[in-house]
Amino acid sequence: MSAVRRFVLLGVLALAVLPTPAEAGRRPFIWVWDTEIVPKGDVELEQWLWVKSRAPGVPERTSNYWVWWGPVFGLTQRLELAVPFQVLATRERTQLESFDADLRLRFNPRGDDSPWQGLLRVAYHHTIHTTQPPRLDANLVQSFETEGGLRLVLDLGAQVGLPALRGQEGPVRLLGTYAAGVSYPLIEDELRASLEAFGEIPLQGIPGGQHHFVGADVAWTFGRTWVTLGVMVGLTPLFPETPQFMPRLIWAVVL
Amino acid sequence: MNSLSARLVAAFMLLSVVALAVALVVTQRAVEEAAEEKIRADLTRTLDAFQRLSQAAQTRIKDVADAHARDRTFKDEALRVNSDDSAAGLDDGDAELEGIQSAHDVIISADTEVFGWIDKNPSIWAFFNVRKRLVFTHGDDEQVGKTVDNVPLLDRALHEGFASELWSPAYVRNLPFTFVPKTCTDMNTKECMREDDLLLVHAHRATTSGGENSLEQSARRPLGVVLTGRWVKEPLLENSLEKGSSGAALFALLAKDGTLTTSSDVPEQVRKRLVESSSDTIRPLKAPSDGGTPIVLENDSRDENETDSSWAFEVLADDGLYLVREAVFWDVHRKDGKDGTPIGRVFVMRNLDTEIKPILTGVRDWMMRTAVGVVLLAFVLAVMLARRLSAPLVQLEAAARQVRLGALDVEVPVRGTDEVGRLTGAFNEMVAGLRQRDQIHGLFKRYLDPQVVDELIRNPEKAAPGGERRELTVLFSDLVGFTSMSEEMSPEALVDVLNGYFERATEVLGQHGATLDKFIGDAIMCFWNAPLPQEDHAARACLTALRLVAVVDKLAPELEARGVSRLDCRIGLNTGPGVVGNIGSRAAQDYTVIGDTVNLASRLEGAAKVYGTRILVSEETVRASRGTVLARELDLLRVKGRQLPVRVYELVDVAGAPPPAHLARFAEGLALYRARHFTEARERFLSSPEDPPSRVFAARCEALSTQPPPEDWDGVFSLDTK
Amino acid sequence: MGRGALILLLSLAAPLAAAQQGTVRGEVRITVQGPDGRPVLKADRSGVVVYLTGYTEPPPSGEVNMAQRNKAFQPSVVGVVAGQKVRFSNNDVVVHNVFSRSRAGKFDAGKNRPGEDYTETFKKTGLIDVYCDIHEQMVATLVVVPNRAFAVTGPDGRFVLEGVPPGTHPIFAVHRRDERSDVSRAEVTVKPGGEAVVTLELNETRADDKHLDKHGRQYTPRSDAY
């Protein structure tokens, strides 16, 4: 058989056959937060790349490219901490945007067999170079998994911008977010396909309108790595200021 | 066909043709038998070669399968098809099926060349996990997951590691899974069912750490069974291995359920017979004993054509006699020396008739040509030989003709010591004998004395030609009054009389050992002391003369009775030297004597008439006779042609006979005559008037007395007539 | 509440059921390759899980404890009913990371310090190999069976399965070492209230003593591994 086909086959088989880690498809969604956390004592390196493309309603706003990069530590059977930094790249400049501390708390310990699981996420977003104020995020996530592996996740969150934390002037900004997703395992422990919807509603102090997206993505686990790739499509006919596309790639490797 | 040459040639040709024909037939038979033997032996070799080939092919498949099983991709792939949970009965969600399904999908998507064991051709293969659930079969992309229970080959492979079987198309069709697609697609990307073929199926147990031959004997975990199938017809039966050697052997394979596949061109009768043969073959074959040495179980019907593992039989089909050799078709032998299991029967056959025919035809053509050539050569040789044989015979014939014509000096050269040579030699000897006989005949003719003849026969050199000078006594004899008689009588009577006289005369001559010179009409000339020496030759001659006269006297009354006037004879004898030998030309030769002595004898014979006596002999003769005869001196005579006078005598009688009275009176008268006392002499002579010489002398004396002779008269009477 | 009702129901049903249920008893014999190459009976026949399949029963409510002590799992062979919880407690002095990659129950307990534990529920029947991600030599087997009629043999190889509904059931004996099972299967017929006796033969081949860590890699030598 030709070398190319062999290589492809090898790749396919390797993907198909190499043993899977204990956690599989950890983040089935690109936007919706999920209730699974890293096992205690494990460290993952996550990297997100995403783009906020232009909105038809705000033609002068250019696309933004983001990189989120950081380790994720499993602290306890319930607690997970991520400490990433974020980089924003626009057409004019690329700059280190923020350092974050992202804490996720599961209500039930890992290994709990209940189909209902909940998670609370609290994150502090410390901006560095932008005019954006430091931010505090909070998300409440509830998931339900059926016997067949179908997963339904609802995620409600709020982002509070506190300029005072840096001694800046300005009002407190409040952004409400909601996200919901449905994920289905195509190949158990290996491939999941998902649909999600996400929306941001500025509540206070944030210019601009609401953004609402729907998207689809696919999450793939192989070996010590998992990848989730998807795209959110802005509902621009309804909300013209919503960026048209928001694709995101999440990639993580267990150390 | 009356020529010896022709007959010889014909006989030779007949012989050679017969011999050639016999040789042809014998050779043909021998060639036929040899070819048949060779074909039989070839069959055994072919069968062994086939077995080896099939073993090699199977071993190669097995090794390839092992190598593939060691292949990482397959190994990894196959890990999923077994589920220990399922083995333990705890697989409620059919996890095994999921693994099987995923492996199935991978195999399909990967394009089966990855797992194509054999060649670039699409292959027949299927893969099962350890619990005999179907993971993938090339015959049908859809089938997956089914547990296949009643295929004993799978169990054997799981147990032993490697197993093979021969499957017939019917069996393949009845399998609980689709091993071979039943219909051929147009693209023919897959092998499809073949009706007249058998499928050789190998089952390998695939394990994690490689195949059965992996070095890590311990850490082997069976993953499943891989089945590969190959149609046997093309690689095994039509293999060019056997096409190279002489003759095209045909093969057939018989599966255990009685399905047969054969090379092309095997007639139906043979096929039927092959199928029958294995079903009623009761031969139990090798049963390995514990020691590993095979034992052939005894079978009464075993013939010498059987080896330990194969046996032969014959099938008579429409197109000839097929020699068939049958053996068990084994799957691959295992490494520890144990035999594999029998999976069918293999037959190798050859059509004896079609194979022998070209050989025989070739041989026959060649032999025909050679025979024709040989026949031609034989003909030429025969002709030459016949000529050579009959040439001396022809020569002999010519020589014989010559001999018949009288040339007795013919000699045919003798060539060789064979019969013809001996015949030629015999001919030569015969001619020599004839010559000798001729000589002897001549001798017989001449030498009437049988003793002489014997002597000469015994010592033929004594009759050698060539002259020699000897002392001889010659006798001339003449019949008086014969000439006139010859005019009186008829020729037949004349000859009769003459022959009668000659008969007795020659008898006399023969008795006295005379050498007859010739008969001159009624005269006889003979001599003594040649060729054989006779001491008493003169005495013999005298006695002969006396007897001859007696013969004539005896004849006289007979002749008178016939009316023939009186017959008398005159004889003249002389002794003296003469040359005797074969005188004359070669064509007309005579053993005769010449010389003055002969002439004198002849004169004397003529002179006897003058004296009125019958026998006139010379003085030499009388002297030489040494008193064996009584002789009366008659006169001194000078004959014509001779200067010296000779004293002549008359033979009266043998010595001792009483002399007649007139002898003394004549002697007196003669003395008186010589003393020139002719008158007294005359008176004396007249006193014997019964004695013709006396009368003659009386007349002479009277004549001389009137006319006395000269003074130098020596008393010799000259006779001028012959 | 549900649990109480369940227990009540069961206790009510138990006398009725007990009158019909039978027992299976017997022993397990293991044949190994002796030093001279000839098969020989293994002396220590412990660690074989004997169970029946063909029917399911709800799991008991209690959880089973698989402790890590002295860098080993104790007990190293455990049978649980499908749906039962298992607690992996670190009773050792070092950190352990219990995991399994077996299909029937994948889990990763994370690094647990001494005194910490992790509970996992095993809903699917199957064979689960439990290892420690830090200590390669720690090996345990968890057999999730569909019903409560199971037992783990002791050194004498004997077992008693109680509460067996009458009928014919397949009976399995699994002797699992690392990722290999020696499985013996038979059929046993139980009469109501009767006892069936069965002997199961296992043929033990040499152990496959290599396994990978929770990420599918080979173990790296660690200072505290031994």
XYZ file of C-alpha atoms in Angstrom, chain B residues 64-589:
526
model
C 3.227 -14.149 5.329
C 0.302 -14.372 7.662
C 2.627 -14.469 10.636
C 4.511 -11.489 9.362
C 1.352 -9.579 8.866
C 0.093 -10.526 12.241
C 3.225 -9.066 13.669
C 2.464 -5.899 11.865
C 1.799 -3.126 14.341
C -1.164 -1.683 12.594
C -2.987 -4.957 12.504
C -2.072 -5.722 16.036
C -3.325 -2.449 17.319
C -6.370 -2.713 15.215
C -7.209 -6.138 16.402
C -6.892 -5.281 20.035
C -10.327 -3.841 20.019
C -12.169 -6.781 18.647
C -12.005 -8.821 21.751
C -13.541 -7.832 24.950
C -12.619 -9.538 28.111
C -15.893 -8.370 29.439
C -17.610 -10.371 26.813
C -15.442 -13.339 27.534
C -16.414 -13.023 31.148
C -20.061 -12.767 30.287
C -20.284 -9.263 31.681
C -20.731 -7.383 28.515
C -24.243 -6.057 28.755
C -23.856 -3.283 26.300
C -22.183 -5.511 23.729
C -18.944 -3.648 24.073
C -17.423 -6.317 21.997
C -19.669 -5.465 19.162
C -18.617 -1.864 19.350
C -15.016 -2.816 19.159
C -15.748 -5.169 16.333
C -17.735 -2.548 14.533
C -15.035 0.036 14.866
C -12.406 -2.379 13.681
C -14.675 -3.323 10.850
C -15.044 0.296 9.829
C -11.327 0.862 10.007
C -10.627 -2.122 7.842
C -13.138 -1.046 5.271
C -11.933 2.489 5.170
C -8.326 1.494 5.088
C -8.750 -0.369 1.823
C -8.036 -3.956 2.236
C -4.685 -3.823 0.631
C -3.304 -3.351 4.062
C -4.494 -6.745 4.929
C -4.066 -8.273 1.527
C -2.013 -11.244 2.428
C -1.276 -12.621 -0.879
C -0.789 -10.761 -4.083
C -1.998 -7.619 -5.699
C -5.148 -9.518 -6.574
C -8.157 -8.955 -4.463
C -8.066 -11.533 -1.801
C -10.564 -13.633 0.004
C -10.253 -13.183 3.687
C -12.172 -12.777 6.843
C -11.319 -11.949 10.407
C -12.925 -13.243 13.576
C -12.245 -12.468 17.178
C -11.438 -15.103 19.736
C -15.078 -15.797 20.361
C -15.585 -16.423 16.672
C -17.502 -13.299 16.029
C -17.123 -11.979 12.553
C -15.186 -8.741 12.432
C -14.793 -8.428 8.726
C -15.262 -10.476 5.637
C -14.108 -9.340 2.311
C -16.978 -11.109 0.681
C -19.539 -8.729 2.086
C -18.794 -5.347 3.565
C -21.977 -5.307 5.561
C -21.592 -8.452 7.605
C -20.239 -7.886 11.058
C -20.677 -9.140 14.551
C -22.190 -12.520 13.861
C -21.028 -15.430 15.936
C -19.968 -18.218 13.641
C -20.154 -21.494 15.463
C -20.262 -24.427 13.161
C -17.079 -23.872 11.215
C -14.667 -26.377 12.740
C -11.728 -24.762 11.021
C -12.014 -21.752 13.293
C -11.952 -23.890 16.403
C -8.964 -25.802 15.132
C -7.091 -22.630 14.397
C -7.878 -21.149 17.791
C -6.655 -24.316 19.376
C -3.631 -25.192 17.297
C -2.607 -21.848 15.898
C -2.752 -22.722 12.237
C -5.038 -24.945 10.267
C -6.077 -25.401 6.671
C -8.919 -26.972 4.858
C -10.107 -27.468 1.354
C -13.572 -26.089 0.875
C -15.841 -26.892 -1.991
C -18.020 -24.175 -3.486
C -21.066 -25.823 -1.978
C -19.533 -25.654 1.450
C -18.540 -22.050 0.943
C -22.056 -21.200 -0.085
C -23.459 -22.824 3.013
C -21.244 -20.946 5.382
C -23.083 -18.793 7.895
C -21.179 -15.819 6.609
C -20.298 -14.653 3.149
C -16.737 -15.648 2.606
C -16.791 -15.308 -1.132
C -19.196 -13.023 -2.908
C -21.721 -15.091 -4.736
C -21.885 -12.927 -7.771
C -19.129 -11.229 -9.578
C -19.399 -7.513 -9.785
C -18.595 -5.823 -12.993
C -15.539 -4.190 -11.632
C -14.346 -7.539 -10.435
C -12.580 -5.961 -7.548
C -13.324 -8.942 -5.471
C -12.868 -12.625 -5.991
C -16.104 -14.321 -6.719
C -17.398 -17.817 -6.546
C -15.917 -20.277 -8.931
C -17.842 -23.395 -9.539
C -15.214 -25.829 -10.694
C -12.595 -24.859 -8.224
C -11.742 -25.575 -4.634
C -10.903 -23.018 -2.050
C -7.847 -23.658 0.040
C -8.538 -21.909 3.285
C -5.912 -21.126 5.874
C -6.834 -20.051 9.334
C -4.210 -18.351 11.477
C -4.540 -17.475 15.037
C -3.395 -13.886 15.405
C -1.868 -12.934 18.707
C -0.760 -9.731 20.257
C 2.916 -10.244 20.252
C 3.081 -11.402 16.733
C 2.177 -14.621 15.142
C 2.600 -18.116 16.355
C 6.258 -17.980 15.649
C 6.896 -15.078 17.920
C 9.894 -15.494 20.107
C 8.047 -14.375 23.165
C 6.247 -17.581 23.661
C 4.861 -16.474 26.918
C 3.296 -13.156 26.294
C 0.940 -14.140 23.572
C -2.621 -13.212 23.689
C -4.870 -14.488 20.990
C -6.694 -11.777 19.146
C -8.670 -13.832 16.784
C -8.548 -15.929 13.673
C -7.788 -14.706 10.208
C -9.151 -16.779 7.378
C -7.593 -16.487 3.968
C -8.811 -18.327 0.970
C -7.218 -19.078 -2.314
C -8.672 -20.842 -5.244
C -6.388 -23.766 -5.893
C -6.887 -24.241 -9.555
C -4.685 -21.517 -10.842
C -1.684 -21.589 -8.605
C -1.515 -25.254 -7.859
C -3.162 -27.052 -10.682
C -2.183 -24.923 -13.607
C 1.232 -24.198 -12.315
C 3.877 -24.147 -14.911
C 6.060 -26.319 -12.747
C 4.924 -29.362 -14.518
C 4.575 -27.844 -17.910
C 8.280 -27.652 -18.232
C 8.898 -31.292 -17.818
C 7.965 -33.859 -20.358
C 4.319 -34.325 -20.867
C 1.588 -32.295 -19.377
C 0.481 -33.875 -16.166
C -3.001 -33.091 -15.021
C -3.885 -32.529 -11.454
C -6.975 -32.860 -9.450
C -7.821 -32.030 -5.900
C -10.599 -33.658 -3.994
C -12.101 -32.006 -0.979
C -13.383 -33.977 1.939
C -16.971 -33.577 0.916
C -16.308 -35.145 -2.426
C -16.023 -32.059 -4.565
C -13.408 -32.312 -7.209
C -11.474 -29.673 -9.050
C -9.147 -30.540 -11.835
C -6.868 -29.028 -14.384
C -8.548 -28.395 -17.639
C -8.826 -31.202 -20.140
C -9.644 -33.904 -17.686
C -12.477 -35.971 -19.152
C -15.643 -36.643 -17.251
C -15.066 -40.362 -16.870
C -11.801 -39.767 -15.143
C -13.369 -37.215 -12.881
C -16.067 -39.627 -11.835
C -13.559 -42.308 -11.181
C -11.449 -40.008 -9.071
C -14.387 -39.088 -6.945
C -15.291 -42.716 -6.518
C -11.818 -43.827 -5.752
C -11.472 -41.787 -2.671
C -14.841 -42.709 -1.312
C -14.169 -46.386 -1.437
C -10.536 -46.222 -0.728
C -10.055 -48.010 2.488
C -6.391 -47.577 2.702
C -5.364 -46.383 6.064
C -2.240 -44.408 5.633
C 0.562 -43.385 7.812
C -0.303 -43.564 11.443
C 2.650 -42.077 13.233
C 3.685 -44.122 16.156
C 4.972 -42.592 19.313
C 8.458 -42.797 18.089
C 7.581 -40.678 15.139
C 8.345 -43.287 12.494
C 5.437 -43.919 10.191
C 3.865 -47.312 9.998
C 2.114 -48.376 6.865
C -0.863 -50.425 7.814
C -0.960 -53.646 5.913
C -3.320 -53.827 3.046
C -3.700 -56.944 0.989
C -4.392 -55.176 -2.208
C -1.172 -53.294 -2.113
C 0.745 -53.504 -5.273
C 4.270 -52.625 -5.987
C 3.243 -49.268 -7.353
C 2.575 -47.946 -3.907
C 4.971 -45.883 -2.044
C 4.391 -45.148 1.541
C 2.197 -42.243 0.875
C 0.737 -42.594 -2.572
C -0.763 -45.254 -4.686
C -1.515 -45.636 -8.352
C -4.378 -46.844 -10.416
C -5.573 -46.578 -13.969
C -8.654 -45.205 -15.601
C -9.693 -46.081 -19.081
C -11.376 -43.130 -20.734
C -12.505 -42.524 -24.234
C -9.389 -40.734 -25.213
C -6.954 -43.105 -23.706
C -5.673 -44.772 -20.610
C -4.979 -42.461 -17.753
C -2.366 -43.345 -15.197
C -3.368 -41.794 -11.946
C -1.469 -41.422 -8.750
C -3.289 -40.487 -5.631
C -1.992 -39.170 -2.390
C -3.258 -37.413 0.626
C -3.218 -33.661 0.422
C -1.768 -32.380 3.643
C -1.946 -29.022 5.179
C 1.317 -27.589 6.245
C 3.486 -29.776 8.430
C 4.206 -28.445 11.780
C 7.579 -27.556 13.008
C 7.889 -30.294 15.526
C 7.928 -32.866 12.814
C 4.409 -34.061 13.234
C 2.381 -34.368 10.117
C -0.276 -31.942 9.359
C -3.806 -33.091 9.012
C -5.135 -34.450 5.772
C -7.407 -31.973 4.094
C -8.184 -33.769 0.926
C -6.777 -35.890 -1.789
C -4.555 -34.916 -4.638
C -4.371 -36.789 -7.893
C -1.877 -36.472 -10.632
C -2.577 -38.157 -13.889
C -1.249 -38.472 -17.323
C -2.863 -39.760 -20.413
C -0.669 -42.660 -21.311
C -1.980 -43.049 -24.801
C -1.666 -39.466 -25.892
C 1.750 -39.258 -24.407
C 3.028 -42.448 -25.799
C 1.560 -41.880 -29.201
C 3.841 -39.066 -30.282
C 6.805 -40.941 -28.918
C 5.844 -44.038 -30.778
C 5.031 -42.096 -33.883
C 8.336 -40.394 -33.711
C 10.113 -43.629 -33.116
C 8.202 -45.287 -35.867
C 9.002 -42.535 -38.345
C 12.570 -42.593 -37.451
C 12.711 -46.310 -37.566
C 10.910 -46.385 -40.861
C 13.399 -44.062 -42.372
C 16.239 -45.994 -40.922
C 14.666 -49.227 -42.033
C 14.292 -47.970 -45.557
C 17.856 -46.880 -45.554
C 18.957 -50.146 -44.100
C 16.923 -52.071 -46.630
C 18.502 -50.156 -49.462
C 21.896 -50.691 -47.998
C 21.106 -54.327 -47.500
C 20.010 -54.565 -51.067
C 23.235 -53.087 -52.292
C 25.231 -55.272 -49.983
C 23.195 -58.265 -50.979
C 23.832 -57.627 -54.580
C 27.505 -57.166 -53.932
C 27.660 -60.210 -51.764
C 25.691 -62.322 -54.170
C 27.914 -61.245 -56.960
C 30.902 -61.993 -54.882
C 29.580 -65.367 -53.932
C 28.504 -66.325 -57.381
C 31.464 -64.872 -59.200
C 33.691 -67.806 -58.424
C 30.776 -70.021 -59.287
C 30.459 -68.280 -62.607
C 34.121 -68.651 -63.001
C 33.762 -72.238 -62.116
C 31.026 -72.554 -64.649
C 33.236 -71.052 -67.339
C 36.083 -73.261 -66.320
C 33.802 -76.267 -66.334
C 32.724 -75.339 -69.802
C 36.284 -75.106 -70.796
C 36.988 -78.437 -69.258
C 34.054 -79.832 -71.117
C 35.572 -78.467 -74.251
C 38.696 -80.335 -73.361
C 40.991 -77.761 -71.863
C 42.155 -79.731 -68.907
C 44.780 -77.242 -67.864
C 42.125 -74.901 -66.542
C 42.683 -73.765 -62.998
C 40.340 -71.409 -61.161
C 42.022 -69.246 -58.580
C 40.977 -70.196 -55.116
C 39.844 -67.329 -52.939
C 39.130 -68.035 -49.367
C 38.633 -71.175 -47.447
C 34.862 -71.141 -47.403
C 32.666 -73.532 -49.247
C 33.090 -71.750 -52.512
C 36.800 -71.751 -52.074
C 36.705 -75.367 -51.206
C 34.466 -75.946 -54.163
C 36.942 -74.116 -56.350
C 39.729 -76.123 -54.867
C 37.726 -79.248 -55.387
C 37.053 -78.164 -58.910
C 40.693 -77.601 -59.462
C 41.439 -80.923 -57.968
C 38.726 -82.409 -60.087
C 40.207 -80.879 -63.158
C 43.572 -82.024 -62.051
C 42.073 -85.380 -61.491
C 40.495 -85.196 -64.870
C 43.782 -84.278 -66.265
C 45.271 -87.109 -64.460
C 42.520 -89.375 -65.561
C 42.991 -88.095 -68.994
C 46.569 -88.942 -68.686
C 45.679 -92.171 -67.153
C 43.146 -92.675 -69.827
C 45.913 -92.040 -72.166
C 47.896 -94.368 -70.101
C 45.161 -96.867 -70.136
C 44.974 -96.442 -73.785
C 48.626 -96.875 -74.109
C 49.686 -99.051 -71.325
C 47.632 -102.082 -71.488
C 49.299 -103.807 -68.692
C 47.237 -103.027 -65.625
C 50.333 -103.259 -63.543
C 51.981 -100.639 -65.607
C 48.936 -98.484 -65.347
C 48.884 -98.907 -61.621
C 52.518 -98.073 -61.428
C 52.003 -94.983 -63.436
C 49.016 -93.949 -61.459
C 50.939 -94.323 -58.360
C 53.967 -92.578 -59.764
C 52.589 -90.270 -62.358
C 55.938 -88.588 -62.753
C 57.079 -91.613 -64.557
C 54.695 -90.662 -67.303
C 56.082 -87.205 -67.463
C 56.234 -85.542 -70.793
C 59.491 -84.825 -72.262
C 61.706 -87.049 -74.242
C 64.280 -89.401 -73.060
C 66.633 -91.732 -74.785
C 66.209 -95.334 -73.903
C 66.896 -98.743 -75.092
C 63.664 -100.000 -76.523
C 62.240 -102.856 -78.413
C 59.805 -101.791 -81.044
C 57.241 -104.004 -82.687
C 55.385 -103.381 -85.870
C 52.573 -105.673 -86.868
C 50.473 -105.651 -89.931
C 47.590 -107.720 -91.136
C 48.086 -109.291 -94.524
C 45.260 -109.564 -96.867
C 43.270 -107.100 -94.955
C 43.055 -104.566 -97.625
C 41.556 -106.942 -100.103
C 39.315 -108.209 -97.449
C 38.128 -104.775 -96.836
C 36.856 -104.584 -100.285
C 34.960 -107.786 -100.038
C 33.130 -107.220 -96.898
C 30.592 -104.773 -95.722
C 31.859 -101.988 -93.529
C 30.086 -103.283 -90.493
C 31.456 -106.746 -90.889
C 34.859 -105.327 -91.604
C 34.917 -103.312 -88.462
C 33.606 -106.254 -86.597
C 36.411 -108.490 -87.776
C 38.975 -105.847 -87.143
C 37.761 -105.121 -83.694
C 37.713 -108.760 -82.891
C 41.343 -109.024 -83.951
C 42.277 -105.917 -82.087
C 40.561 -107.094 -78.981
C 42.671 -110.200 -78.866
C 45.739 -108.447 -80.015
C 45.530 -105.805 -77.325
C 44.881 -108.448 -74.786
C 48.104 -110.060 -75.776
C 49.882 -106.798 -75.742
C 48.526 -106.035 -72.311
C 49.602 -109.386 -70.997
C 53.156 -108.765 -72.076
C 53.336 -105.150 -70.803
C 53.588 -103.533 -74.180
C 53.315 -99.793 -74.519
C 50.933 -99.358 -77.337
C 51.954 -96.607 -79.583
C 49.242 -96.519 -82.146
C 46.962 -98.491 -84.420
C 47.524 -97.570 -87.966
C 44.577 -98.983 -89.745
C 45.154 -102.681 -89.301
C 48.747 -102.264 -88.148
C 49.879 -102.153 -84.592
C 52.956 -100.362 -83.319
C 54.148 -100.859 -79.834
C 57.282 -100.822 -77.821
C 58.745 -102.007 -74.613
C 60.931 -100.570 -71.898
C 59.197 -97.213 -71.828
C 57.891 -95.436 -69.930
C 58.528 -98.018 -67.289
C 61.792 -99.900 -67.474
C 61.428 -103.510 -68.420
C 64.574 -105.592 -68.293
C 63.227 -108.351 -70.438
C 61.740 -105.950 -72.924
C 63.135 -107.860 -75.914
C 61.952 -111.189 -74.588
C 58.538 -109.760 -73.977
C 58.431 -108.361 -77.451
C 59.328 -111.688 -78.961
C 56.774 -113.496 -76.953
C 54.242 -110.955 -77.899
C 55.042 -111.420 -81.535
C 54.599 -115.171 -81.216
C 51.335 -114.748 -79.462
C 50.093 -112.289 -81.994
C 50.692 -114.798 -84.698
C 48.836 -117.375 -82.651
C 45.920 -114.990 -82.402
C 45.747 -114.619 -86.103
C 45.934 -118.363 -86.481
C 43.099 -118.765 -84.077
C 41.048 -116.274 -85.931
C 41.541 -117.886 -89.298
C 38.872 -120.566 -89.068
C 36.332 -118.075 -87.973
C 37.088 -115.829 -90.783
C 36.933 -118.690 -93.216
C 33.585 -119.498 -91.902
C 32.573 -115.992 -92.700
C 33.829 -116.425 -96.145
C 36.805 -114.252 -95.605
C 39.973 -115.279 -97.318
C 42.877 -116.210 -95.309
C 44.328 -113.570 -92.993
C 47.894 -113.402 -92.038
C 50.063 -110.987 -90.176
C 53.554 -109.755 -90.479
C 55.564 -108.549 -87.481
C 58.824 -106.728 -87.316
C 60.891 -106.382 -84.136
C 63.934 -104.302 -83.407
C 65.781 -103.345 -80.320
C 67.873 -100.307 -80.058
C 68.076 -96.810 -78.681
C 65.302 -94.460 -79.288
C 63.904 -91.201 -78.096
C 60.622 -91.681 -76.364
C 58.349 -89.012 -75.126
C 55.286 -86.917 -75.702
C 55.825 -85.832 -79.176
C 53.591 -83.570 -81.095
C 51.957 -80.292 -80.424
C 50.162 -79.511 -77.242
C 46.824 -79.990 -78.857
C 47.783 -83.283 -80.407
C 50.325 -85.046 -78.389
